[in-house]
mmCIF file of C-alpha atoms in Angstrom:
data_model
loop_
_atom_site.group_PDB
_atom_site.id
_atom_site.type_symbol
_atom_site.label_atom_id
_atom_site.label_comp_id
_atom_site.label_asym_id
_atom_site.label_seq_id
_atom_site.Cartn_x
_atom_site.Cartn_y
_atom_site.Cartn_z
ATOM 1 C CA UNK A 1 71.910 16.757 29.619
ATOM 2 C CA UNK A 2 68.594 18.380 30.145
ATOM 3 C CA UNK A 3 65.191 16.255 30.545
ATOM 4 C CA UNK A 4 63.301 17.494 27.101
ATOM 5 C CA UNK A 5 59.175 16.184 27.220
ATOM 6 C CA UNK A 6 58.312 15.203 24.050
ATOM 7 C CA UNK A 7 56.166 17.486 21.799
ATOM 8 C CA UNK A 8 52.792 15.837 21.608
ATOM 9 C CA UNK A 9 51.163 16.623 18.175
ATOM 10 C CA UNK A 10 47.510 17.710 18.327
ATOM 11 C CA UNK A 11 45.099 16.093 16.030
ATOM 12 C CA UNK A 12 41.565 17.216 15.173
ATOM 13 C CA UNK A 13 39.545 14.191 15.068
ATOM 14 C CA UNK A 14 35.553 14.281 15.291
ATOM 15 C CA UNK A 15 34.185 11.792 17.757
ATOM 16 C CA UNK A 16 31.597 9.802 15.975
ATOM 17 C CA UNK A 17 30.260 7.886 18.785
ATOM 18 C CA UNK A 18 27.456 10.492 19.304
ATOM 19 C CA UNK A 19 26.405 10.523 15.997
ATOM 20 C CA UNK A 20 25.871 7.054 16.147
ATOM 21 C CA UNK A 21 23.813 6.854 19.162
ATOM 22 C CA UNK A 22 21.594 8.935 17.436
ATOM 23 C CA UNK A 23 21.156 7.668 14.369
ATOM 24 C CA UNK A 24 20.135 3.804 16.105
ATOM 25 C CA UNK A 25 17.718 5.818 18.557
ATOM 26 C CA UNK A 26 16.067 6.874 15.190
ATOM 27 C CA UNK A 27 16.752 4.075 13.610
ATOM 28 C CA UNK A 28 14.558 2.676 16.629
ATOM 29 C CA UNK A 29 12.108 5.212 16.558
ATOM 30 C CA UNK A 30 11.175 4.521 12.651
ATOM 31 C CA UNK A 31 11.244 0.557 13.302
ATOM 32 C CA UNK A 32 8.336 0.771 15.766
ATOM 33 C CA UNK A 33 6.340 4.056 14.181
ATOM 34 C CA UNK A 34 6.705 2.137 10.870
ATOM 35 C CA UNK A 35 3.529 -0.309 11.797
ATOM 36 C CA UNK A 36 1.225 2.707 12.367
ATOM 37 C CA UNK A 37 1.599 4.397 9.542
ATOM 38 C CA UNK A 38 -1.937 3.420 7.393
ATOM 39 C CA UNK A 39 -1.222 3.144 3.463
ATOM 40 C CA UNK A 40 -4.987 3.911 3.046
ATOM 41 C CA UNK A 41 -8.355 4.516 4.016
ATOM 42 C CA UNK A 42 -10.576 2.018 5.737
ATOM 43 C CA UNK A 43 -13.413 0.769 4.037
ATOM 44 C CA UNK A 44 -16.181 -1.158 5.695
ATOM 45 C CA UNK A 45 -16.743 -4.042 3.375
ATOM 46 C CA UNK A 46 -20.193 -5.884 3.737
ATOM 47 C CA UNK A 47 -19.993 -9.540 5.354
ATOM 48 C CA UNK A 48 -20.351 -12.923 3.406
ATOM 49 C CA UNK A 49 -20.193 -16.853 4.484
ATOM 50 C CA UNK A 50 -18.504 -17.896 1.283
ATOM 51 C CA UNK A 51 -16.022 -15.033 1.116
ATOM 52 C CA UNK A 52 -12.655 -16.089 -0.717
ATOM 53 C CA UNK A 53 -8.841 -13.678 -0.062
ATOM 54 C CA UNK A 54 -7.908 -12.294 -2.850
ATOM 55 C CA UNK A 55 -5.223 -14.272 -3.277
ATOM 56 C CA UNK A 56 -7.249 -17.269 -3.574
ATOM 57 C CA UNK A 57 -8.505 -15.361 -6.715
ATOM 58 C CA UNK A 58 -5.232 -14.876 -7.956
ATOM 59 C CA UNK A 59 -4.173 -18.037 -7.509
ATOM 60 C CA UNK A 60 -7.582 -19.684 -8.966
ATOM 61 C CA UNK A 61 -6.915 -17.364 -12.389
ATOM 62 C CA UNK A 62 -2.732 -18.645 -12.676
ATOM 63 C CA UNK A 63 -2.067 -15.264 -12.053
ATOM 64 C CA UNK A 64 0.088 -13.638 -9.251
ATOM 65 C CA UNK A 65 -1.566 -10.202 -9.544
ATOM 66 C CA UNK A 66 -4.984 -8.784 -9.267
ATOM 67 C CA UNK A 67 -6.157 -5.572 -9.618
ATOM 68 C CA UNK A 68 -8.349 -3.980 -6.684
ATOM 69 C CA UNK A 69 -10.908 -0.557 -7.270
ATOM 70 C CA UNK A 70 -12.080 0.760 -4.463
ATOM 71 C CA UNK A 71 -14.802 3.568 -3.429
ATOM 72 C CA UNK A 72 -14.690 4.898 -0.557
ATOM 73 C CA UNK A 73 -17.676 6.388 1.883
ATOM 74 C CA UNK A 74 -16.931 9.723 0.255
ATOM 75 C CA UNK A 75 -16.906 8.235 -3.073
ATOM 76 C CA UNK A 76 -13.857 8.842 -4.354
ATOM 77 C CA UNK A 77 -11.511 5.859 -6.156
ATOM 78 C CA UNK A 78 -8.361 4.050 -5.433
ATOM 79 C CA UNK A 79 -6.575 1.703 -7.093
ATOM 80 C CA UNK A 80 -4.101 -1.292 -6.553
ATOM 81 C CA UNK A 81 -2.252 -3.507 -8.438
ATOM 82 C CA UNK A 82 -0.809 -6.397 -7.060
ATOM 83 C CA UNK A 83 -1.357 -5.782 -3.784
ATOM 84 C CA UNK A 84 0.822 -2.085 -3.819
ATOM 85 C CA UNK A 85 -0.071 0.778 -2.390
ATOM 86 C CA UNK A 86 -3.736 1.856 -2.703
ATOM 87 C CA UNK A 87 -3.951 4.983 -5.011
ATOM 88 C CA UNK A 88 -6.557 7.521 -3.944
ATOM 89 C CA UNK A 89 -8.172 10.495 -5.211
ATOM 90 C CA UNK A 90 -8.764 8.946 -8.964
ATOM 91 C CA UNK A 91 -11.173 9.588 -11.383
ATOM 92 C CA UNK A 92 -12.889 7.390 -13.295
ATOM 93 C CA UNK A 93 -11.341 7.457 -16.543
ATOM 94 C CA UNK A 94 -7.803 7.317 -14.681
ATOM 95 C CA UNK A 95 -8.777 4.269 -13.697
ATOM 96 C CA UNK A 96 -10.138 2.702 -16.735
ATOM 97 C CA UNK A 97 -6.904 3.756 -18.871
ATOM 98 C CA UNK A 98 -4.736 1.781 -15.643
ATOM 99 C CA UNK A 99 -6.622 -1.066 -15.597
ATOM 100 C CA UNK A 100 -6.916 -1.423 -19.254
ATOM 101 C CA UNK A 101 -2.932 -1.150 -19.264
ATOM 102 C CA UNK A 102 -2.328 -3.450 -16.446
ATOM 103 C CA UNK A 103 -5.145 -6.149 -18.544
ATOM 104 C CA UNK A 104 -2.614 -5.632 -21.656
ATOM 105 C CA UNK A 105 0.749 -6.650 -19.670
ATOM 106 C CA UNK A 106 -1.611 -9.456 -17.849
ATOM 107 C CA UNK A 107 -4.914 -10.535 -19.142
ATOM 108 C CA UNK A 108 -5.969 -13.342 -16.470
ATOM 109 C CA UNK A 109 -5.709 -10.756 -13.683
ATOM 110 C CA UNK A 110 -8.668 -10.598 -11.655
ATOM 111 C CA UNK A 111 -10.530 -7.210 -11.431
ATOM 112 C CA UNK A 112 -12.056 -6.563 -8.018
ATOM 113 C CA UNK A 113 -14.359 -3.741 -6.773
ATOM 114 C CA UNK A 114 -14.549 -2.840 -3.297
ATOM 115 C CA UNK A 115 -17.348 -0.989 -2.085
ATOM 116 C CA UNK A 116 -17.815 0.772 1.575
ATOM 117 C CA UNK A 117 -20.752 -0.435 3.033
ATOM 118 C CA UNK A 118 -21.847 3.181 3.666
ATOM 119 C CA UNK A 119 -21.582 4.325 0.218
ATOM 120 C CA UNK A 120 -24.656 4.687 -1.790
ATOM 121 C CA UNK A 121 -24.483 1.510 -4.186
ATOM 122 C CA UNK A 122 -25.357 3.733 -7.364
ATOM 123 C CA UNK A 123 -21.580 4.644 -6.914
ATOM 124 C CA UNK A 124 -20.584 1.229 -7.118
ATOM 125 C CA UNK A 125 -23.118 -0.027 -10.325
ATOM 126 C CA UNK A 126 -21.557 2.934 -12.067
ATOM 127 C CA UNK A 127 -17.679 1.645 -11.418
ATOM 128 C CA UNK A 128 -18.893 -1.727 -12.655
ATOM 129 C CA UNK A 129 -20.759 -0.604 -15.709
ATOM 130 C CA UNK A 130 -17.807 2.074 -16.414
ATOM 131 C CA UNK A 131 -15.143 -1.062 -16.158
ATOM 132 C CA UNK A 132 -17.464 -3.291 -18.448
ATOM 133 C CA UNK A 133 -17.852 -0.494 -21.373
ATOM 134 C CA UNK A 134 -14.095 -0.431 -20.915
ATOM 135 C CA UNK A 135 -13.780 -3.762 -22.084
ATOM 136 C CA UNK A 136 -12.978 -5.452 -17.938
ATOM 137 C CA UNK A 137 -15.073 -9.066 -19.126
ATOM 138 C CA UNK A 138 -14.587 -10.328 -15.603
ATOM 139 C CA UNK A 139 -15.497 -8.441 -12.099
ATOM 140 C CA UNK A 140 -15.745 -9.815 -8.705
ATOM 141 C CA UNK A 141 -16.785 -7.706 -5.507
ATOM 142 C CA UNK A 142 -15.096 -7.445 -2.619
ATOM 143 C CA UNK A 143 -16.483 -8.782 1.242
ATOM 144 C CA UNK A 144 -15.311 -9.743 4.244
ATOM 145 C CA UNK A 145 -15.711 -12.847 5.355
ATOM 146 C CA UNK A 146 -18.549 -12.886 8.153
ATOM 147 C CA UNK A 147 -17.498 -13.493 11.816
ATOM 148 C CA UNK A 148 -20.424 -15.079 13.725
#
């Protein structure tokens, strides 16, 4: 009797290994770029001894939000509510009709305005006079504490 080999069947298989290598290098590469990514613009708050987090406000009021306005050196508005993601690039009566919504749904949140120290402070008297006629009863300003 003749020596037959055996037929060996071919299979198609894809090798996933490759695939992922690369998707943990970029995995890796997201993890550490992640930090650097800004979620807004810097604004240069003017320095105070007696400052207090914004937290402490929140937590002074029995409330876990707070609702942040800011104006920037170019003088244009952001929002945040409960410490989210800054919203730029609002106008003025956007931001009354938020804040007036997020009031409704919480009334003991605290209302603060953050000015850049650069920007003239008519733009910041006008955001504070626009939130009172918009019913706001309660507006703090926003410092940093001072480093001596």
């Amino acid at each position: 009797m003749a020596y037959q080999p055996k037929r060996r069947k071919m299979t198609a298989e894809i090798n996933v290994v490759p695939y992922i290598d690369v998707m943990l290098v970029l995995l890796i590469i997201f993890m550490v770029t992640a930090p650097f990514v800004t979620q807004g613009v810097d604004v240069d708050l003017p320095q105070t001894t007696q400052a207090k987090t914004a937290a402490e406000l929140a937590e002074e009021e029995d409330s876990g939000a707070f609702i942040i306005v800011e104006v920037d050196q170019d003088g244009q508005l952001g929002l945040s509510v409960n410490n989210g993601d800054m919203t730029r690039g609002l106008s003025l009566e956007e931001i009354l009709v938020r804040v007036k919504a997020e009031l409704q749904l919480n009334p003991k949140s605290p209302v603060l305005v953050g000015g850049d120290g650069r920007v003239p402070y008519s733009e910041i008297i006008l955001t504070l006079d626009a939130l009172n006629q918009a019913g706001v009863s309660s507006v703090g300003l926003m410092t940093e504490p001072y480093e001596s």
